[in-house]
Amino acid sequence: MAEELTPETPEEEEPIKQRKNGLYPGVSDELAENMKSGWADTELHGLEPIPQAERTAARRAELSRRFPGDRLVIPAGNLKTRSNDTEYNFRPATEYAYLTGDHTNDGVLVLEPTADGHQATIYLLPRSNRENGEFWLDGMGELWTGRRNSLTEAEQLLGLPAKDVRELTAQLAEATGPVRVVRGHDAAVEAALTDKVTAERDEELRIHLSEARLVKDAFEIGELEKACASTARGFEDVVRVLDKAEATSERYIEGTFFLRARVEGNDIGYGSICAAGPHATTLHWVRNDGAVRSGELLLLDAGVETQTLYTADVTRTLPINGRFTALQRKIYDAVYDAQEAGIAAVTPGAPYRAFHDAAQRVLAERLVAWGLLGDLDVEKVLELGLQRRWTLHGTGHMLGMDVHDCAAARTENYVNTTLEPGMCLTVEPGLYFQADDLTVPEEYRGIGVRIEDDILVTEDGNRNLSDGLPRRSDEVEAWMASLKG
């Protein structure tokens, strides 16, 4: 990683960020003058709007109707420090990306109230200044981090006026009238509004933006389809290299899937769970540093995030050597049957909870049939929730730009609502027998199985967006054999 230079800055200018212990003590007048000129004009002209520009405009219009007379402030967020002076890759706040389609750090969308609605303006970092040397001396200058769109280019791409974000906090500090801000993403913006906002009003904005995403439009569904297709290819990549994973660790699986996510999308949508053997009984095993052993199962829970930030969320539990043992198959088939029941319950007009209840009933029936719950009948087990010792989690969640999408929605509009066409949710039952669970036969211990698919509610039922991957145990074995062969 290259080291930044140390500039000499005139007293009247804002000091450019420096790194301590740089090898250059300063910049000569001659070099500073030399760096100002001799650069081609790279301004882009005649840019076409981004594909979702009409959608984002409609979303902003709906937001305007919901909060008439209020100034609305939606930040993208800032870079987060990983260590010392290195940062994590930036991913904008979902609310900001949903309303703008922009993915750059430090951006802020502001809706200023007008007589007949709102005027939306996006505040962004402009191109780096070449006159004061910012573009090559500042660690965030374009020579260091890459070209940014000019404000004019941003206006063409995003379809709304763009201004310099560095002027925004002073303007917000002077603002009058009611203001709402999406909190938790930009401390400077929140500080400028500290005496103008209330937690209750801001929470209403956050809830509204979460609930606005409950029903996906055609563009969003297309992006989820892309995410699922790329995810399926990532799972195929993993199966092809399971022998290399056996020679190394779960990290080989993680890296293999990550390659597909970065090549075909923006990133992984969440930390990949590459859980082999007993690690499959840990719901969110993301350390991925364990052994991969023939004869055991691999629980792979992973999703590609598209360039527009929509993510898949898919799980398959695979026999590492390509063949289930009799016990593994028995447990796997129980989870498969539970998932089938859950998916069948995803229909428009059905209670949201129906798919969870259907899947849990099947799992409770199997646990009772296997003698793991004494002489209790299924109804009593479900009443007391005793199956949860081994099923552990809910059977699914909303999916979209966040893997757990719409999380701030009101309970009555999420888990207590009815399903509508355009909603997309996961159906992911599982059975997990912990390695130290003395209530089950020894041969069960250390086996974890989850099967998860992304299900779109349609006008007449549902569609499995991730059906590019097999689910039935015999189909899984045949699929793995064809890839390894």
Short mmCIF file of C-alpha atoms in Angstrom, two decimals:
data_model
loop_
_atom_site.label_atom_id
_atom_site.label_comp_id
_atom_site.label_asym_id
_atom_site.label_seq_id
_atom_site.Cartn_x
_atom_site.Cartn_y
_atom_site.Cartn_z
CA MET A 1 0.00 0.00 0.00
CA ALA A 2 1.55 3.30 -1.09
CA GLU A 3 2.34 6.05 1.38
CA GLU A 4 0.72 9.46 1.13
CA LEU A 5 2.76 12.61 0.61
CA THR A 6 2.99 15.42 3.12
CA PRO A 7 1.92 18.75 1.62
CA GLU A 8 2.74 22.31 2.54
CA THR A 9 -0.58 24.15 2.89
CA PRO A 10 -1.08 27.94 2.83
CA GLU A 11 -2.48 29.26 6.09
CA GLU A 12 -5.71 30.47 4.50
CA GLU A 13 -6.67 27.02 3.17
CA GLU A 14 -8.14 24.04 4.99
CA PRO A 15 -5.20 21.75 5.84
CA ILE A 16 -5.08 18.63 3.70
CA LYS A 17 -5.10 15.41 5.67
CA GLN A 18 -1.55 14.19 6.27
CA ARG A 19 0.01 10.99 7.46
CA LYS A 20 2.49 11.17 10.27
CA ASN A 21 6.00 9.94 9.43
CA GLY A 22 5.67 10.45 5.68
CA LEU A 23 8.92 10.23 3.75
CA TYR A 24 8.43 13.58 2.01
CA PRO A 25 8.73 16.59 4.35
CA GLY A 26 6.83 18.88 2.02
CA VAL A 27 6.02 19.98 -1.52
CA SER A 28 8.09 22.49 -3.40
CA ASP A 29 6.39 25.42 -5.08
CA GLU A 30 7.63 24.12 -8.40
CA LEU A 31 6.13 20.67 -7.89
CA ALA A 32 2.84 22.12 -6.65
CA GLU A 33 2.64 24.32 -9.74
CA ASN A 34 3.61 21.43 -12.02
CA MET A 35 0.80 19.24 -10.67
CA LYS A 36 -1.86 21.84 -11.41
CA SER A 37 -1.65 21.57 -15.18
CA GLY A 38 -1.21 19.13 -18.02
CA TRP A 39 -4.30 17.06 -17.28
CA ALA A 40 -6.91 16.12 -19.88
CA ASP A 41 -10.55 17.12 -19.45
CA THR A 42 -12.31 13.89 -18.39
CA GLU A 43 -15.82 15.24 -17.89
CA LEU A 44 -18.40 12.76 -19.21
CA HIS A 45 -21.30 14.04 -21.30
CA GLY A 46 -24.68 12.71 -22.39
CA LEU A 47 -24.89 10.10 -19.64
CA GLU A 48 -27.98 7.90 -19.49
CA PRO A 49 -29.85 7.66 -16.16
CA ILE A 50 -29.20 4.55 -14.09
CA PRO A 51 -31.76 1.77 -14.73
CA GLN A 52 -33.68 2.37 -11.51
CA ALA A 53 -33.84 6.19 -11.80
CA GLU A 54 -37.58 6.23 -12.50
CA ARG A 55 -38.16 3.90 -9.55
CA THR A 56 -36.11 5.98 -7.14
CA ALA A 57 -37.97 9.14 -8.25
CA ALA A 58 -41.30 7.43 -7.56
CA ARG A 59 -40.07 6.33 -4.14
CA ARG A 60 -39.04 9.88 -3.27
CA ALA A 61 -42.44 11.15 -4.41
CA GLU A 62 -44.20 8.66 -2.14
CA LEU A 63 -41.93 9.68 0.75
CA SER A 64 -42.82 13.32 0.10
CA ARG A 65 -46.54 12.51 0.28
CA ARG A 66 -46.07 10.68 3.57
CA PHE A 67 -44.27 13.54 5.36
CA PRO A 68 -45.62 16.85 3.99
CA GLY A 69 -43.94 19.97 5.36
CA ASP A 70 -41.00 18.11 6.94
CA ARG A 71 -37.37 18.41 5.88
CA LEU A 72 -36.16 14.82 5.36
CA VAL A 73 -32.47 13.94 5.62
CA ILE A 74 -31.22 10.51 4.53
CA PRO A 75 -27.42 9.96 4.70
CA ALA A 76 -25.39 7.30 2.89
CA GLY A 77 -22.92 7.01 5.74
CA ASN A 78 -19.18 7.43 6.01
CA LEU A 79 -16.16 5.19 5.65
CA LYS A 80 -15.51 3.06 8.73
CA THR A 81 -12.02 2.50 10.03
CA ARG A 82 -10.78 -1.07 9.94
CA SER A 83 -7.46 -0.33 11.62
CA ASN A 84 -5.35 2.81 11.96
CA ASP A 85 -5.73 4.53 8.57
CA THR A 86 -7.32 1.74 6.54
CA GLU A 87 -11.06 1.50 5.97
CA TYR A 88 -13.60 -1.20 5.27
CA ASN A 89 -15.09 -1.32 1.79
CA PHE A 90 -18.00 1.09 1.77
CA ARG A 91 -21.61 -0.02 1.47
CA PRO A 92 -24.23 2.77 1.63
CA ALA A 93 -27.15 2.80 4.03
CA THR A 94 -30.03 0.87 2.51
CA GLU A 95 -32.50 3.74 2.91
CA TYR A 96 -30.20 6.09 0.96
CA ALA A 97 -29.50 3.61 -1.84
CA TYR A 98 -33.19 2.73 -2.09
CA LEU A 99 -34.13 6.38 -2.65
CA THR A 100 -31.23 7.46 -4.89
CA GLY A 101 -29.47 4.48 -6.52
CA ASP A 102 -26.19 6.13 -5.48
CA HIS A 103 -23.55 4.10 -3.66
CA THR A 104 -20.87 6.64 -2.76
CA ASN A 105 -19.72 7.42 0.75
CA ASP A 106 -20.60 10.70 2.50
CA GLY A 107 -23.62 11.35 0.27
CA VAL A 108 -26.80 12.78 1.77
CA LEU A 109 -30.28 13.01 0.25
CA VAL A 110 -32.29 16.01 1.44
CA LEU A 111 -35.96 16.60 0.70
CA GLU A 112 -36.75 20.28 1.30
CA PRO A 113 -40.45 21.02 1.85
CA THR A 114 -42.17 23.20 -0.75
CA ALA A 115 -45.71 24.48 -1.25
CA ASP A 116 -46.68 21.38 -3.23
CA GLY A 117 -44.36 18.67 -1.88
CA HIS A 118 -40.58 18.55 -1.67
CA GLN A 119 -37.50 19.48 -3.67
CA ALA A 120 -35.06 16.57 -3.56
CA THR A 121 -31.32 17.32 -3.71
CA ILE A 122 -28.44 14.91 -3.40
CA TYR A 123 -25.32 16.18 -1.68
CA LEU A 124 -22.10 14.51 -2.81
CA LEU A 125 -18.35 14.94 -2.80
CA PRO A 126 -17.43 16.71 -6.06
CA ARG A 127 -14.34 15.95 -8.15
CA SER A 128 -11.07 16.50 -6.27
CA ASN A 129 -9.61 20.01 -6.41
CA ARG A 130 -6.53 20.19 -8.62
CA GLU A 131 -5.70 23.81 -7.78
CA ASN A 132 -4.90 23.16 -4.11
CA GLY A 133 -3.44 19.70 -4.71
CA GLU A 134 -6.21 17.82 -2.96
CA PHE A 135 -6.49 15.27 -5.79
CA TRP A 136 -2.96 13.95 -5.18
CA LEU A 137 -2.03 15.08 -1.66
CA ASP A 138 -5.13 14.13 0.33
CA GLY A 139 -5.51 10.47 1.23
CA MET A 140 -9.11 10.62 -0.03
CA GLY A 141 -8.13 12.45 -3.21
CA GLU A 142 -8.93 10.86 -6.56
CA LEU A 143 -5.35 9.91 -7.34
CA TRP A 144 -5.45 7.72 -4.24
CA THR A 145 -8.98 6.36 -4.27
CA GLY A 146 -10.16 6.70 -7.86
CA ARG A 147 -12.24 9.05 -9.96
CA ARG A 148 -15.54 10.36 -8.64
CA ASN A 149 -18.44 11.55 -10.73
CA SER A 150 -18.71 15.30 -11.07
CA LEU A 151 -21.86 16.85 -9.67
CA THR A 152 -23.11 17.39 -13.23
CA GLU A 153 -22.49 13.74 -14.07
CA ALA A 154 -24.28 12.68 -10.90
CA GLU A 155 -27.30 14.76 -11.85
CA GLN A 156 -27.50 13.02 -15.23
CA LEU A 157 -27.13 9.55 -13.73
CA LEU A 158 -29.40 9.92 -10.71
CA GLY A 159 -32.01 12.30 -12.10
CA LEU A 160 -31.96 14.92 -9.35
CA PRO A 161 -29.96 18.08 -8.54
CA ALA A 162 -26.54 17.53 -6.95
CA LYS A 163 -24.62 19.89 -4.66
CA ASP A 164 -21.37 19.84 -2.69
CA VAL A 165 -21.88 17.85 0.51
CA ARG A 166 -19.16 19.82 2.27
CA GLU A 167 -21.57 22.76 2.48
CA LEU A 168 -24.44 20.74 3.91
CA THR A 169 -23.84 20.65 7.65
CA ALA A 170 -23.68 24.44 7.86
CA GLN A 171 -26.97 24.66 5.95
CA LEU A 172 -28.62 22.07 8.19
CA ALA A 173 -27.47 23.91 11.30
CA GLU A 174 -29.38 26.97 10.02
CA ALA A 175 -32.49 25.01 9.03
CA THR A 176 -35.84 25.86 10.55
CA GLY A 177 -39.07 23.93 10.73
CA PRO A 178 -39.64 20.22 11.39
CA VAL A 179 -36.80 17.88 10.41
CA ARG A 180 -36.47 14.10 10.32
CA VAL A 181 -33.20 12.21 9.81
CA VAL A 182 -32.29 8.55 9.39
CA ARG A 183 -29.96 8.05 12.32
CA GLY A 184 -26.87 5.92 12.79
CA HIS A 185 -25.02 6.64 9.54
CA ASP A 186 -23.50 10.15 9.63
CA ALA A 187 -22.46 11.68 12.96
CA ALA A 188 -21.73 15.12 11.47
CA VAL A 189 -25.19 15.37 9.93
CA GLU A 190 -26.82 14.29 13.18
CA ALA A 191 -24.74 16.80 15.16
CA ALA A 192 -25.90 19.61 12.86
CA LEU A 193 -29.52 18.63 13.54
CA THR A 194 -29.22 17.78 17.22
CA ASP A 195 -31.58 20.55 18.40
CA LYS A 196 -34.06 20.11 15.55
CA VAL A 197 -35.03 16.44 15.64
CA THR A 198 -36.63 13.99 18.04
CA ALA A 199 -36.08 10.28 18.41
CA GLU A 200 -39.79 9.58 17.92
CA ARG A 201 -40.07 11.51 14.66
CA ASP A 202 -36.87 10.00 13.30
CA GLU A 203 -38.07 6.52 14.16
CA GLU A 204 -41.28 7.15 12.21
CA LEU A 205 -39.16 7.93 9.14
CA ARG A 206 -37.04 4.83 9.59
CA ILE A 207 -40.12 2.63 10.02
CA HIS A 208 -41.77 4.09 6.92
CA LEU A 209 -38.69 3.47 4.77
CA SER A 210 -38.52 -0.10 6.05
CA GLU A 211 -42.19 -0.80 5.33
CA ALA A 212 -41.93 0.79 1.87
CA ARG A 213 -39.69 -2.13 0.88
CA LEU A 214 -42.09 -4.89 1.94
CA VAL A 215 -43.51 -5.28 -1.58
CA LYS A 216 -40.94 -5.45 -4.37
CA ASP A 217 -41.45 -3.89 -7.79
CA ALA A 218 -40.48 -5.50 -11.10
CA PHE A 219 -36.98 -4.02 -11.06
CA GLU A 220 -36.31 -5.33 -7.56
CA ILE A 221 -37.59 -8.80 -8.44
CA GLY A 222 -35.28 -8.86 -11.44
CA GLU A 223 -32.33 -7.99 -9.21
CA LEU A 224 -33.24 -10.73 -6.73
CA GLU A 225 -33.39 -13.18 -9.64
CA LYS A 226 -29.89 -12.12 -10.66
CA ALA A 227 -28.65 -12.52 -7.11
CA CYS A 228 -30.09 -16.04 -6.87
CA ALA A 229 -28.64 -17.08 -10.23
CA SER A 230 -25.16 -15.89 -9.25
CA THR A 231 -25.52 -17.57 -5.88
CA ALA A 232 -26.35 -20.89 -7.55
CA ARG A 233 -23.18 -20.60 -9.62
CA GLY A 234 -21.25 -19.86 -6.44
CA PHE A 235 -22.56 -23.06 -4.85
CA GLU A 236 -21.51 -24.99 -7.94
CA ASP A 237 -18.03 -23.48 -7.63
CA VAL A 238 -17.82 -24.74 -4.05
CA VAL A 239 -18.84 -28.30 -4.89
CA ARG A 240 -16.15 -28.47 -7.58
CA VAL A 241 -13.40 -27.65 -5.06
CA LEU A 242 -14.50 -29.62 -2.02
CA ASP A 243 -11.37 -31.77 -2.32
CA LYS A 244 -9.24 -28.64 -1.92
CA ALA A 245 -11.33 -27.58 1.06
CA GLU A 246 -10.68 -30.97 2.65
CA ALA A 247 -6.96 -30.35 2.20
CA THR A 248 -7.19 -26.90 3.81
CA SER A 249 -10.26 -25.68 5.75
CA GLU A 250 -13.66 -24.02 5.55
CA ARG A 251 -11.78 -20.88 4.46
CA TYR A 252 -11.33 -22.41 1.00
CA ILE A 253 -15.11 -22.64 0.67
CA GLU A 254 -15.53 -19.07 1.89
CA GLY A 255 -12.94 -17.75 -0.58
CA THR A 256 -14.38 -19.71 -3.47
CA PHE A 257 -17.87 -18.31 -3.00
CA PHE A 258 -16.51 -14.81 -2.40
CA LEU A 259 -14.78 -14.88 -5.78
CA ARG A 260 -18.09 -15.48 -7.54
CA ALA A 261 -19.77 -12.71 -5.50
CA ARG A 262 -17.12 -10.15 -6.39
CA VAL A 263 -16.92 -11.10 -10.06
CA GLU A 264 -20.67 -11.14 -10.72
CA GLY A 265 -21.95 -8.77 -8.06
CA ASN A 266 -20.96 -6.09 -5.59
CA ASP A 267 -20.06 -8.38 -2.71
CA ILE A 268 -21.46 -11.09 -0.51
CA GLY A 269 -24.76 -10.00 1.02
CA TYR A 270 -23.69 -11.12 4.51
CA GLY A 271 -20.87 -13.12 6.09
CA SER A 272 -20.84 -16.55 4.43
CA ILE A 273 -21.58 -19.46 6.76
CA CYS A 274 -19.32 -22.32 5.65
CA ALA A 275 -20.00 -24.75 8.46
CA ALA A 276 -18.59 -28.27 8.16
CA GLY A 277 -19.22 -31.12 10.56
CA PRO A 278 -20.38 -30.04 14.03
CA HIS A 279 -19.99 -26.38 13.09
CA ALA A 280 -23.25 -26.79 11.17
CA THR A 281 -25.07 -26.74 14.50
CA THR A 282 -23.92 -23.13 15.12
CA LEU A 283 -26.48 -20.96 13.37
CA HIS A 284 -24.17 -18.14 12.31
CA TRP A 285 -20.81 -19.87 12.06
CA VAL A 286 -18.72 -17.29 10.16
CA ARG A 287 -15.26 -18.01 11.56
CA ASN A 288 -14.91 -20.59 8.81
CA ASP A 289 -11.61 -21.92 10.14
CA GLY A 290 -12.58 -25.54 10.77
CA ALA A 291 -11.72 -28.81 9.10
CA VAL A 292 -13.69 -30.18 6.15
CA ARG A 293 -13.92 -33.96 6.50
CA SER A 294 -15.25 -36.65 4.20
CA GLY A 295 -18.31 -38.36 5.65
CA GLU A 296 -19.57 -35.20 7.36
CA LEU A 297 -21.99 -32.53 6.17
CA LEU A 298 -21.29 -29.01 4.95
CA LEU A 299 -23.92 -26.38 5.72
CA LEU A 300 -23.32 -23.53 3.27
CA ASP A 301 -25.44 -20.41 3.84
CA ALA A 302 -24.38 -17.68 1.42
CA GLY A 303 -25.71 -15.05 -0.96
CA VAL A 304 -24.41 -12.82 -3.74
CA GLU A 305 -25.27 -9.13 -3.49
CA THR A 306 -25.88 -7.53 -6.90
CA GLN A 307 -24.38 -4.24 -8.07
CA THR A 308 -27.66 -2.60 -7.03
CA LEU A 309 -27.35 -4.12 -3.53
CA TYR A 310 -30.08 -6.77 -3.63
CA THR A 311 -28.97 -10.00 -2.00
CA ALA A 312 -29.86 -13.66 -2.21
CA ASP A 313 -29.92 -15.80 0.95
CA VAL A 314 -29.63 -19.50 0.18
CA THR A 315 -28.62 -22.53 2.24
CA ARG A 316 -27.79 -26.04 1.17
CA THR A 317 -26.53 -28.84 3.38
CA LEU A 318 -24.24 -31.09 1.37
CA PRO A 319 -22.54 -34.44 2.07
CA ILE A 320 -18.87 -33.59 1.70
CA ASN A 321 -18.06 -36.89 -0.01
CA GLY A 322 -21.17 -36.65 -2.19
CA ARG A 323 -23.30 -39.30 -0.43
CA PHE A 324 -25.54 -39.01 2.63
CA THR A 325 -25.30 -41.66 5.32
CA ALA A 326 -28.60 -43.25 6.32
CA LEU A 327 -28.92 -41.06 9.42
CA GLN A 328 -27.87 -37.90 7.60
CA ARG A 329 -30.46 -38.62 4.93
CA LYS A 330 -33.19 -39.21 7.53
CA ILE A 331 -32.53 -35.85 9.16
CA TYR A 332 -32.08 -34.08 5.83
CA ASP A 333 -35.33 -35.48 4.43
CA ALA A 334 -37.20 -34.30 7.52
CA VAL A 335 -35.95 -30.76 6.95
CA TYR A 336 -36.77 -31.02 3.24
CA ASP A 337 -40.33 -32.11 4.00
CA ALA A 338 -40.67 -29.24 6.47
CA GLN A 339 -39.45 -26.80 3.84
CA GLU A 340 -41.89 -28.20 1.29
CA ALA A 341 -44.73 -27.61 3.74
CA GLY A 342 -43.47 -24.10 4.46
CA ILE A 343 -43.14 -23.15 0.79
CA ALA A 344 -46.64 -24.48 0.06
CA ALA A 345 -48.01 -22.13 2.72
CA VAL A 346 -46.58 -19.04 0.97
CA THR A 347 -49.61 -17.73 -0.90
CA PRO A 348 -51.22 -14.29 -1.26
CA GLY A 349 -53.72 -13.61 1.50
CA ALA A 350 -52.20 -16.21 3.85
CA PRO A 351 -50.96 -15.11 7.27
CA TYR A 352 -47.24 -14.33 7.16
CA ARG A 353 -46.69 -16.79 10.01
CA ALA A 354 -48.29 -19.70 8.12
CA PHE A 355 -45.08 -20.93 6.49
CA HIS A 356 -43.30 -21.00 9.84
CA ASP A 357 -46.12 -22.88 11.55
CA ALA A 358 -46.35 -25.43 8.72
CA ALA A 359 -42.62 -26.17 8.77
CA GLN A 360 -42.44 -26.38 12.56
CA ARG A 361 -45.31 -28.87 12.64
CA VAL A 362 -43.50 -31.25 10.27
CA LEU A 363 -40.30 -31.04 12.30
CA ALA A 364 -42.20 -31.62 15.57
CA GLU A 365 -43.87 -34.68 14.03
CA ARG A 366 -40.49 -36.16 13.10
CA LEU A 367 -38.93 -35.44 16.47
CA VAL A 368 -41.87 -37.16 18.17
CA ALA A 369 -41.70 -40.11 15.77
CA TRP A 370 -37.98 -40.51 16.49
CA GLY A 371 -38.70 -40.77 20.21
CA LEU A 372 -36.79 -37.63 21.17
CA LEU A 373 -39.69 -36.07 23.11
CA GLY A 374 -40.83 -38.94 25.27
CA ASP A 375 -44.53 -39.74 25.18
CA LEU A 376 -45.72 -36.21 24.35
CA ASP A 377 -47.92 -35.78 21.31
CA VAL A 378 -47.26 -33.28 18.55
CA GLU A 379 -49.90 -30.78 19.69
CA LYS A 380 -48.43 -30.59 23.18
CA VAL A 381 -44.90 -30.25 21.81
CA LEU A 382 -45.97 -27.32 19.63
CA GLU A 383 -47.94 -25.74 22.47
CA LEU A 384 -44.87 -25.79 24.70
CA GLY A 385 -42.41 -25.07 21.89
CA LEU A 386 -40.28 -28.07 22.88
CA GLN A 387 -39.21 -28.70 19.29
CA ARG A 388 -37.23 -25.47 19.49
CA ARG A 389 -34.40 -27.23 21.33
CA TRP A 390 -33.45 -28.59 17.90
CA THR A 391 -35.15 -26.20 15.43
CA LEU A 392 -33.86 -23.09 17.23
CA HIS A 393 -34.77 -20.25 14.86
CA GLY A 394 -37.71 -18.80 12.97
CA THR A 395 -38.36 -20.37 9.59
CA GLY A 396 -37.68 -17.27 7.50
CA HIS A 397 -37.64 -13.51 7.04
CA MET A 398 -38.16 -10.80 4.45
CA LEU A 399 -35.44 -10.42 1.84
CA GLY A 400 -34.29 -7.55 -0.36
CA MET A 401 -31.58 -4.91 -0.12
CA ASP A 402 -30.83 -6.21 3.36
CA VAL A 403 -30.58 -9.91 4.04
CA HIS A 404 -33.03 -9.35 6.90
CA ASP A 405 -34.97 -6.75 4.97
CA CYS A 406 -37.62 -4.41 6.36
CA ALA A 407 -36.41 -5.15 9.88
CA ALA A 408 -37.72 -1.86 11.32
CA ALA A 409 -41.28 -2.46 10.07
CA ARG A 410 -44.04 -2.52 12.66
CA THR A 411 -44.97 -5.99 13.86
CA GLU A 412 -48.53 -5.63 12.59
CA ASN A 413 -47.16 -4.94 9.11
CA TYR A 414 -44.58 -7.74 9.15
CA VAL A 415 -45.01 -10.97 11.11
CA ASN A 416 -48.66 -10.26 11.91
CA THR A 417 -49.63 -9.24 8.38
CA THR A 418 -50.90 -11.23 5.41
CA LEU A 419 -48.78 -12.00 2.38
CA GLU A 420 -49.10 -9.90 -0.77
CA PRO A 421 -47.82 -10.45 -4.32
CA GLY A 422 -44.35 -8.94 -4.58
CA MET A 423 -43.22 -9.87 -1.10
CA CYS A 424 -40.05 -11.95 -1.02
CA LEU A 425 -39.10 -14.09 1.94
CA THR A 426 -36.85 -16.96 2.85
CA VAL A 427 -38.13 -20.36 3.92
CA GLU A 428 -35.37 -22.03 5.91
CA PRO A 429 -36.24 -24.73 8.43
CA GLY A 430 -33.44 -26.59 10.15
CA LEU A 431 -32.58 -29.29 12.67
CA TYR A 432 -29.48 -28.93 14.84
CA PHE A 433 -28.22 -31.59 17.21
CA GLN A 434 -25.44 -30.08 19.29
CA ALA A 435 -22.29 -32.12 19.86
CA ASP A 436 -22.85 -31.98 23.64
CA ASP A 437 -26.60 -32.70 23.64
CA LEU A 438 -27.07 -35.72 25.89
CA THR A 439 -30.83 -35.87 25.23
CA VAL A 440 -30.35 -37.37 21.76
CA PRO A 441 -28.64 -40.60 20.67
CA GLU A 442 -24.90 -40.20 20.25
CA GLU A 443 -25.02 -40.71 16.50
CA TYR A 444 -27.23 -37.61 16.10
CA ARG A 445 -24.81 -35.33 17.90
CA GLY A 446 -22.92 -32.87 15.72
CA ILE A 447 -25.34 -33.05 12.80
CA GLY A 448 -26.89 -29.82 11.57
CA VAL A 449 -29.13 -29.43 8.51
CA ARG A 450 -30.73 -26.31 7.05
CA ILE A 451 -32.31 -25.83 3.62
CA GLU A 452 -33.17 -22.29 2.56
CA ASP A 453 -34.70 -20.77 -0.54
CA ASP A 454 -35.89 -17.32 -1.59
CA ILE A 455 -39.62 -17.36 -2.28
CA LEU A 456 -41.53 -14.65 -4.16
CA VAL A 457 -45.24 -14.29 -3.46
CA THR A 458 -47.11 -14.21 -6.79
CA GLU A 459 -50.72 -13.50 -7.75
CA ASP A 460 -51.58 -17.19 -7.71
CA GLY A 461 -49.10 -18.68 -5.26
CA ASN A 462 -45.33 -18.41 -5.14
CA ARG A 463 -42.16 -18.78 -7.16
CA ASN A 464 -38.87 -20.16 -5.87
CA LEU A 465 -36.23 -17.70 -7.10
CA SER A 466 -33.40 -20.00 -6.03
CA ASP A 467 -34.67 -23.21 -7.62
CA GLY A 468 -31.54 -23.36 -9.75
CA LEU A 469 -30.11 -25.46 -6.94
CA PRO A 470 -31.48 -28.95 -6.17
CA ARG A 471 -33.06 -29.63 -2.79
CA ARG A 472 -34.21 -33.26 -2.62
CA SER A 473 -31.53 -35.53 -1.17
CA ASP A 474 -31.22 -37.80 -4.20
CA GLU A 475 -31.11 -34.78 -6.52
CA VAL A 476 -28.39 -33.20 -4.39
CA GLU A 477 -26.27 -36.34 -4.68
CA ALA A 478 -26.74 -36.52 -8.45
CA TRP A 479 -25.94 -32.82 -8.83
CA MET A 480 -22.76 -33.12 -6.79
CA ALA A 481 -21.67 -36.17 -8.78
CA SER A 482 -22.16 -34.36 -12.08
CA LEU A 483 -20.07 -31.39 -10.89
CA LYS A 484 -17.29 -33.50 -9.41
CA GLY A 485 -17.29 -35.86 -12.37
#
